[in-house]
mmCIF file of C-alpha atoms and ligand atoms in Angstrom:
data_model
loop_
_atom_site.group_PDB
_atom_site.id
_atom_site.type_symbol
_atom_site.label_atom_id
_atom_site.label_comp_id
_atom_site.label_asym_id
_atom_site.label_seq_id
_atom_site.Cartn_x
_atom_site.Cartn_y
_atom_site.Cartn_z
ATOM 1 C CA UNK I 55 -9.134 -23.569 17.694
ATOM 2 C CA UNK I 56 -8.853 -20.231 16.233
ATOM 3 C CA UNK I 57 -8.488 -19.713 12.351
ATOM 4 C CA UNK I 58 -5.068 -19.750 11.213
ATOM 5 C CA UNK I 59 -4.002 -17.609 8.199
ATOM 6 C CA UNK I 60 -1.403 -17.054 5.781
ATOM 7 C CA UNK I 61 -1.995 -14.198 3.547
ATOM 8 C CA UNK I 62 0.559 -13.135 0.810
ATOM 9 C CA UNK I 63 0.544 -9.403 0.070
ATOM 10 C CA UNK I 64 2.068 -8.846 -3.489
ATOM 11 C CA UNK I 65 2.161 -4.964 -3.029
ATOM 12 C CA UNK I 66 2.742 -3.160 -6.552
ATOM 13 C CA UNK I 67 4.691 -6.205 -7.896
ATOM 14 C CA UNK I 68 4.092 -8.319 -10.983
ATOM 15 C CA UNK I 69 2.615 -7.863 -14.439
ATOM 16 C CA UNK I 70 -0.707 -9.418 -15.314
ATOM 17 C CA UNK I 71 0.933 -12.490 -17.065
ATOM 18 C CA UNK I 72 3.482 -12.841 -14.079
ATOM 19 C CA UNK I 73 0.663 -12.673 -11.611
ATOM 20 C CA UNK I 74 -1.372 -15.295 -13.399
ATOM 21 C CA UNK I 75 1.847 -17.399 -13.525
ATOM 22 C CA UNK I 76 2.489 -17.126 -9.764
ATOM 23 C CA UNK I 77 -1.212 -18.027 -9.097
ATOM 24 C CA UNK I 78 -0.885 -21.203 -11.094
ATOM 25 C CA UNK I 79 2.323 -22.127 -9.431
ATOM 26 C CA UNK I 80 0.692 -21.362 -6.125
ATOM 27 C CA UNK I 81 -2.483 -23.628 -7.020
ATOM 28 C CA UNK I 82 0.143 -26.354 -7.974
ATOM 29 C CA UNK I 83 1.526 -26.548 -4.458
ATOM 30 C CA UNK I 84 -1.663 -28.183 -3.399
ATOM 31 C CA UNK I 85 -1.794 -26.001 -0.018
ATOM 32 C CA UNK I 86 -3.098 -27.198 3.235
ATOM 33 C CA UNK I 87 -7.013 -27.122 3.798
ATOM 34 C CA UNK I 88 -6.178 -26.371 7.591
ATOM 35 C CA UNK I 89 -4.816 -23.029 6.903
ATOM 36 C CA UNK I 90 -6.840 -20.209 5.247
ATOM 37 C CA UNK I 91 -4.696 -19.090 2.535
ATOM 38 C CA UNK I 92 -5.126 -15.694 1.039
ATOM 39 C CA UNK I 93 -3.445 -13.616 -1.616
ATOM 40 C CA UNK I 94 -3.904 -9.905 -2.394
ATOM 41 C CA UNK I 95 -2.787 -8.916 -5.734
ATOM 42 C CA UNK I 96 -3.053 -5.422 -7.251
ATOM 43 C CA UNK I 97 -6.566 -4.128 -8.097
ATOM 44 C CA UNK I 98 -6.522 -4.778 -11.848
ATOM 45 C CA UNK I 99 -5.692 -8.623 -11.274
ATOM 46 C CA UNK I 100 -8.297 -9.238 -8.862
ATOM 47 C CA UNK I 101 -11.189 -10.626 -11.288
ATOM 48 C CA UNK I 102 -8.819 -12.755 -13.154
ATOM 49 C CA UNK I 103 -7.218 -14.331 -10.177
ATOM 50 C CA UNK I 104 -10.506 -14.791 -8.493
ATOM 51 C CA UNK I 105 -11.661 -16.731 -11.422
ATOM 52 C CA UNK I 106 -8.260 -18.725 -11.576
ATOM 53 C CA UNK I 107 -8.795 -19.756 -7.849
ATOM 54 C CA UNK I 108 -12.509 -20.379 -7.835
ATOM 55 C CA UNK I 109 -12.338 -24.301 -7.561
ATOM 56 C CA UNK I 110 -9.513 -24.010 -4.928
ATOM 57 C CA UNK I 111 -9.389 -23.160 -1.284
ATOM 58 C CA UNK I 112 -7.259 -19.949 -1.973
ATOM 59 C CA UNK I 113 -9.021 -16.682 -1.121
ATOM 60 C CA UNK I 114 -8.527 -13.406 -2.763
ATOM 61 C CA UNK I 115 -7.895 -9.951 -1.014
ATOM 62 C CA UNK I 116 -7.702 -6.601 -2.141
ATOM 63 C CA UNK I 117 -4.792 -4.401 -0.766
ATOM 64 C CA UNK I 118 -6.880 -1.299 0.135
ATOM 65 C CA UNK I 119 -10.411 0.014 -0.354
ATOM 66 C CA UNK I 120 -11.774 3.630 -0.283
ATOM 67 C CA UNK I 121 -14.025 4.704 2.787
ATOM 68 C CA UNK I 122 -16.814 6.294 0.283
ATOM 69 C CA UNK I 123 -19.064 4.059 -1.713
ATOM 70 C CA UNK I 124 -18.661 5.949 -5.044
ATOM 71 C CA UNK I 125 -18.082 9.352 -6.472
ATOM 72 C CA UNK I 126 -15.368 11.773 -7.464
ATOM 73 C CA UNK I 127 -12.291 10.064 -5.983
ATOM 74 C CA UNK I 128 -10.189 9.453 -9.243
ATOM 75 C CA UNK I 129 -7.978 6.378 -8.964
ATOM 76 C CA UNK I 130 -9.788 4.840 -5.961
ATOM 77 C CA UNK I 131 -11.613 1.750 -5.498
ATOM 78 C CA UNK I 132 -14.508 1.256 -3.030
ATOM 79 C CA UNK I 133 -15.603 -1.637 -0.683
ATOM 80 C CA UNK I 134 -18.929 -1.593 -2.743
ATOM 81 C CA UNK I 135 -16.994 -2.322 -5.851
ATOM 82 C CA UNK I 136 -14.974 -5.070 -4.224
ATOM 83 C CA UNK I 137 -18.119 -6.741 -2.861
ATOM 84 C CA UNK I 138 -19.681 -6.555 -6.252
ATOM 85 C CA UNK I 139 -16.800 -9.011 -7.411
ATOM 86 C CA UNK I 140 -17.282 -11.205 -4.330
ATOM 87 C CA UNK I 141 -13.858 -10.237 -2.974
ATOM 88 C CA UNK I 142 -14.223 -11.233 0.743
ATOM 89 C CA UNK I 143 -11.155 -9.638 2.480
ATOM 90 C CA UNK I 144 -9.176 -6.297 2.070
ATOM 91 C CA UNK I 145 -6.088 -5.141 3.915
ATOM 92 C CA UNK I 146 -6.690 -1.925 5.748
ATOM 93 C CA UNK I 147 -4.171 0.387 7.095
ATOM 94 C CA UNK I 148 -0.862 -1.138 5.886
ATOM 95 C CA UNK I 149 2.011 0.922 6.920
ATOM 96 C CA UNK I 150 2.976 1.807 3.401
ATOM 97 C CA UNK I 151 -0.721 3.321 3.092
ATOM 98 C CA UNK I 152 -0.162 5.048 6.279
ATOM 99 C CA UNK I 153 3.347 6.434 5.468
ATOM 100 C CA UNK I 154 2.983 7.235 1.719
ATOM 101 C CA UNK I 155 -0.577 8.211 1.475
ATOM 102 C CA UNK I 156 -1.072 9.898 4.962
ATOM 103 C CA UNK I 157 -3.978 7.397 6.049
ATOM 104 C CA UNK I 158 -4.903 8.340 9.598
ATOM 105 C CA UNK I 159 -6.256 6.228 12.224
ATOM 106 C CA UNK I 160 -9.805 8.185 11.697
ATOM 107 C CA UNK I 161 -9.615 7.670 8.039
ATOM 108 C CA UNK I 162 -8.931 3.984 8.442
ATOM 109 C CA UNK I 163 -12.049 3.653 10.876
ATOM 110 C CA UNK I 164 -14.205 4.892 8.024
ATOM 111 C CA UNK I 165 -12.606 2.327 5.752
ATOM 112 C CA UNK I 166 -13.304 -0.500 8.315
ATOM 113 C CA UNK I 167 -16.688 0.570 8.362
ATOM 114 C CA UNK I 168 -17.098 0.673 4.437
ATOM 115 C CA UNK I 169 -15.520 -2.886 4.246
ATOM 116 C CA UNK I 170 -17.891 -4.296 7.163
ATOM 117 C CA UNK I 171 -20.933 -2.699 5.476
ATOM 118 C CA UNK I 172 -20.264 -4.782 2.356
ATOM 119 C CA UNK I 173 -19.380 -8.088 4.211
ATOM 120 C CA UNK I 174 -15.791 -7.788 3.551
ATOM 121 C CA UNK I 175 -13.379 -8.791 6.194
ATOM 122 C CA UNK I 176 -10.677 -6.356 7.113
ATOM 123 C CA UNK I 177 -7.122 -7.367 7.706
ATOM 124 C CA UNK I 178 -6.377 -4.366 9.720
ATOM 125 C CA UNK I 179 -2.642 -3.641 9.897
ATOM 126 C CA UNK I 180 -0.861 -2.042 12.829
ATOM 127 C CA UNK I 181 2.495 -1.523 13.905
ATOM 128 C CA UNK I 182 5.291 0.743 15.339
ATOM 129 C CA UNK I 183 8.237 2.355 13.389
ATOM 130 C CA UNK I 184 11.953 2.121 14.480
ATOM 131 C CA UNK I 185 11.860 5.367 16.312
ATOM 132 C CA UNK I 186 8.806 4.262 18.384
ATOM 133 C CA UNK I 187 10.274 0.808 18.896
ATOM 134 C CA UNK I 188 13.603 2.297 20.331
ATOM 135 C CA UNK I 189 11.805 4.959 22.330
ATOM 136 C CA UNK I 190 9.732 2.060 23.903
ATOM 137 C CA UNK I 191 6.684 3.593 22.779
ATOM 138 C CA UNK I 192 5.527 0.376 20.654
ATOM 139 C CA UNK I 193 2.547 -0.583 22.945
ATOM 140 C CA UNK I 194 1.067 2.909 22.957
ATOM 141 C CA UNK I 195 1.318 3.146 19.256
ATOM 142 C CA UNK I 196 -0.297 -0.124 18.505
ATOM 143 C CA UNK I 197 -2.953 0.402 21.185
ATOM 144 C CA UNK I 198 -4.150 3.793 19.713
ATOM 145 C CA UNK I 199 -3.987 2.377 16.067
ATOM 146 C CA UNK I 200 -6.496 -0.345 17.341
ATOM 147 C CA UNK I 201 -8.476 1.626 19.582
ATOM 148 C CA UNK I 202 -8.938 4.575 17.233
ATOM 149 C CA UNK I 203 -9.919 2.420 14.201
ATOM 150 C CA UNK I 204 -11.679 -0.542 15.495
ATOM 151 C CA UNK I 205 -13.051 -0.091 19.043
ATOM 152 C CA UNK I 206 -16.135 1.812 18.116
ATOM 153 C CA UNK I 207 -17.344 -1.715 16.311
ATOM 154 C CA UNK I 208 -20.063 -3.693 17.754
ATOM 155 C CA UNK I 209 -18.972 -7.200 19.115
ATOM 156 C CA UNK I 210 -20.763 -8.714 16.110
ATOM 157 C CA UNK I 211 -18.812 -6.624 13.901
ATOM 158 C CA UNK I 212 -15.561 -7.181 15.613
ATOM 159 C CA UNK I 213 -15.627 -10.905 14.987
ATOM 160 C CA UNK I 214 -15.162 -10.346 11.431
ATOM 161 C CA UNK I 215 -11.849 -8.514 12.125
ATOM 162 C CA UNK I 216 -8.393 -10.105 11.443
ATOM 163 C CA UNK I 217 -5.428 -8.051 13.066
ATOM 164 C CA UNK I 218 -1.894 -8.026 11.440
ATOM 165 C CA UNK I 219 0.850 -6.753 13.585
ATOM 166 C CA UNK I 220 3.656 -5.461 11.408
ATOM 167 C CA UNK I 221 6.383 -3.674 12.893
ATOM 168 C CA UNK I 222 7.566 -1.057 10.329
ATOM 169 C CA UNK I 223 11.052 -1.840 11.093
ATOM 170 C CA UNK I 224 10.772 -5.281 10.271
ATOM 171 C CA UNK I 225 9.021 -4.702 6.766
ATOM 172 C CA UNK I 226 11.251 -5.595 3.677
ATOM 173 C CA UNK I 227 14.208 -4.987 5.599
ATOM 174 C CA UNK I 228 15.118 -8.761 6.370
ATOM 175 C CA UNK I 229 15.019 -7.995 10.189
ATOM 176 C CA UNK I 230 12.371 -9.878 11.654
ATOM 177 C CA UNK I 231 10.969 -9.338 14.902
ATOM 178 C CA UNK I 232 12.198 -12.165 17.277
ATOM 179 C CA UNK I 233 9.553 -14.790 18.085
ATOM 180 C CA UNK I 234 9.580 -13.203 21.662
ATOM 181 C CA UNK I 235 8.869 -9.723 20.412
ATOM 182 C CA UNK I 236 6.144 -10.983 18.024
ATOM 183 C CA UNK I 237 4.429 -13.156 20.905
ATOM 184 C CA UNK I 238 4.665 -10.179 23.423
ATOM 185 C CA UNK I 239 2.930 -7.740 21.085
ATOM 186 C CA UNK I 240 0.326 -10.275 19.987
ATOM 187 C CA UNK I 241 -0.512 -11.121 23.544
ATOM 188 C CA UNK I 242 -0.749 -7.441 24.251
ATOM 189 C CA UNK I 243 -3.287 -6.909 21.335
ATOM 190 C CA UNK I 244 -5.221 -9.923 22.595
ATOM 191 C CA UNK I 245 -5.492 -8.675 26.046
ATOM 192 C CA UNK I 246 -6.429 -5.273 24.553
ATOM 193 C CA UNK I 247 -9.265 -7.005 22.577
ATOM 194 C CA UNK I 248 -10.339 -9.049 25.647
ATOM 195 C CA UNK I 249 -10.663 -6.066 27.778
ATOM 196 C CA UNK I 250 -12.869 -4.382 25.353
ATOM 197 C CA UNK I 251 -14.919 -7.226 23.712
ATOM 198 C CA UNK I 252 -14.505 -10.001 26.305
ATOM 199 C CA UNK I 253 -12.455 -13.139 26.183
ATOM 200 C CA UNK I 254 -14.569 -15.253 23.950
ATOM 201 C CA UNK I 255 -14.180 -12.638 21.014
ATOM 202 C CA UNK I 256 -10.403 -12.225 21.709
ATOM 203 C CA UNK I 257 -9.922 -15.962 21.625
ATOM 204 C CA UNK I 258 -11.050 -15.961 18.022
ATOM 205 C CA UNK I 259 -9.543 -12.983 16.804
ATOM 206 C CA UNK I 260 -6.739 -14.142 14.371
ATOM 207 C CA UNK I 261 -3.696 -12.019 14.931
ATOM 208 C CA UNK I 262 -1.136 -12.334 11.971
ATOM 209 C CA UNK I 263 2.730 -11.456 11.882
ATOM 210 C CA UNK I 264 4.226 -9.570 9.154
ATOM 211 C CA UNK I 265 7.724 -8.182 8.664
ATOM 212 C CA UNK I 266 10.411 -10.286 6.718
ATOM 213 C CA UNK I 267 8.526 -13.325 7.536
ATOM 214 C CA UNK I 268 10.063 -16.198 5.385
ATOM 215 C CA UNK I 269 10.395 -19.898 4.747
ATOM 216 C CA UNK I 270 13.067 -20.095 7.427
ATOM 217 C CA UNK I 271 11.823 -18.108 10.295
ATOM 218 C CA UNK I 272 7.843 -18.669 9.862
ATOM 219 C CA UNK I 273 7.823 -21.838 12.019
ATOM 220 C CA UNK I 274 9.558 -20.258 14.997
ATOM 221 C CA UNK I 275 7.242 -17.209 14.729
ATOM 222 C CA UNK I 276 4.010 -19.277 14.305
ATOM 223 C CA UNK I 277 4.784 -21.641 17.200
ATOM 224 C CA UNK I 278 3.959 -18.924 19.514
ATOM 225 C CA UNK I 279 0.450 -19.124 21.179
ATOM 226 C CA UNK I 280 -0.888 -15.839 20.053
ATOM 227 C CA UNK I 281 0.604 -15.859 16.664
ATOM 228 C CA UNK I 282 -2.179 -17.162 14.169
ATOM 229 C CA UNK I 283 -0.301 -16.978 10.865
ATOM 230 C CA UNK I 284 1.492 -14.320 8.832
ATOM 231 C CA UNK I 285 0.972 -11.548 6.412
ATOM 232 C CA UNK I 286 3.766 -12.009 3.910
ATOM 233 C CA UNK I 287 5.369 -9.615 1.528
ATOM 234 C CA UNK I 288 8.536 -10.545 -0.349
ATOM 235 C CA UNK I 289 8.475 -14.164 0.251
ATOM 236 C CA UNK I 290 4.764 -14.477 -1.053
ATOM 237 C CA UNK I 291 6.093 -13.589 -4.476
ATOM 238 C CA UNK I 292 7.614 -16.897 -5.182
ATOM 239 C CA UNK I 293 5.420 -20.046 -4.880
ATOM 240 C CA UNK I 294 7.668 -22.415 -3.233
ATOM 241 C CA UNK I 295 8.565 -19.969 -0.401
ATOM 242 C CA UNK I 296 4.884 -19.099 0.122
ATOM 243 C CA UNK I 297 3.966 -22.694 0.149
ATOM 244 C CA UNK I 298 6.734 -23.479 2.866
ATOM 245 C CA UNK I 299 5.255 -20.628 4.978
ATOM 246 C CA UNK I 300 1.781 -22.115 4.800
ATOM 247 C CA UNK I 301 3.064 -25.374 5.287
ATOM 248 C CA UNK I 302 4.994 -24.251 8.495
ATOM 249 C CA UNK I 303 1.557 -23.155 9.890
ATOM 250 C CA UNK I 304 -0.035 -26.377 8.781
ATOM 251 C CA UNK I 305 2.570 -28.427 10.486
ATOM 252 C CA UNK I 306 1.727 -26.538 13.770
ATOM 253 C CA UNK I 307 -1.820 -26.994 13.460
ATOM 254 C CA UNK I 308 -1.568 -30.605 12.806
ATOM 255 C CA UNK I 309 0.766 -30.822 15.909
ATOM 256 C CA UNK I 310 -1.667 -29.050 18.055
ATOM 257 C CA UNK I 311 -4.515 -30.853 17.111
HETATM 258 P P1 13P T 552 7.871 -8.342 3.877
HETATM 259 O O1 13P T 552 7.478 -9.662 4.074
HETATM 260 O O2 13P T 552 8.505 -8.155 2.396
HETATM 261 O O3 13P T 552 8.827 -7.681 5.077
HETATM 262 O O4 13P T 552 6.539 -7.384 3.954
HETATM 263 C C1 13P T 552 5.641 -7.627 5.034
HETATM 264 C C2 13P T 552 4.463 -6.777 4.842
HETATM 265 O O5 13P T 552 4.446 -5.602 4.636
HETATM 266 C C3 13P T 552 3.197 -7.624 4.247
HETATM 267 O O6 13P T 552 2.141 -6.604 4.275
#
């Protein structure tokens, strides 16, 4: 069975002491070993949380990385730097980066290359906004986000990609995609990957759902055959809610075993 993943994107939340406290609380939940559990804290907390989780099965991700290795890019952090801290994952192309920092598909392609060059797995985010959903353009938007930023990769490189479908209209709005909407898009994405890289690669590509996923709706979303877990924002900021989402994925893994 393909890898199931629940990742918490903390965004720009928590002070250092709150971040350490939340990490301790998450560790105390004794989360599943069947599900890959990832937390993505803000950059300044990475090393401390990496140390705190070192004897656990919780992985640490960055929320972003720059495309260049080093140089005059004030305020930025490179994949090379993350790799030097043994960070294994980074989000790339979150819709907030696309919207507020004008990150384009072609720039994100460079970031994907940079992460892979340093053996960091990209959690590549894609998804349409409300206008695009209402105009029935959602498939085309997601298709070009994925094709433009990922489809130059070799098969061997693509095996390291995790995709997160996050409809922008569902992020932080409390308006989750229905399980049917999520499954429809995830199946579409898997088919796109299959056409480009073949069915054995598409069968192992994890595709996560993100956007107002919480303890109450996670199970219904994760039951879909092409939904391999979640990228969780708000609900990842409370250990018990995050644990409930991980446990929802775990129950489905166990039921399908
Ligand atoms: P919410 O779960 O708060 O809607 O955020 C989703 C998200 O953007 C995760 O990357």
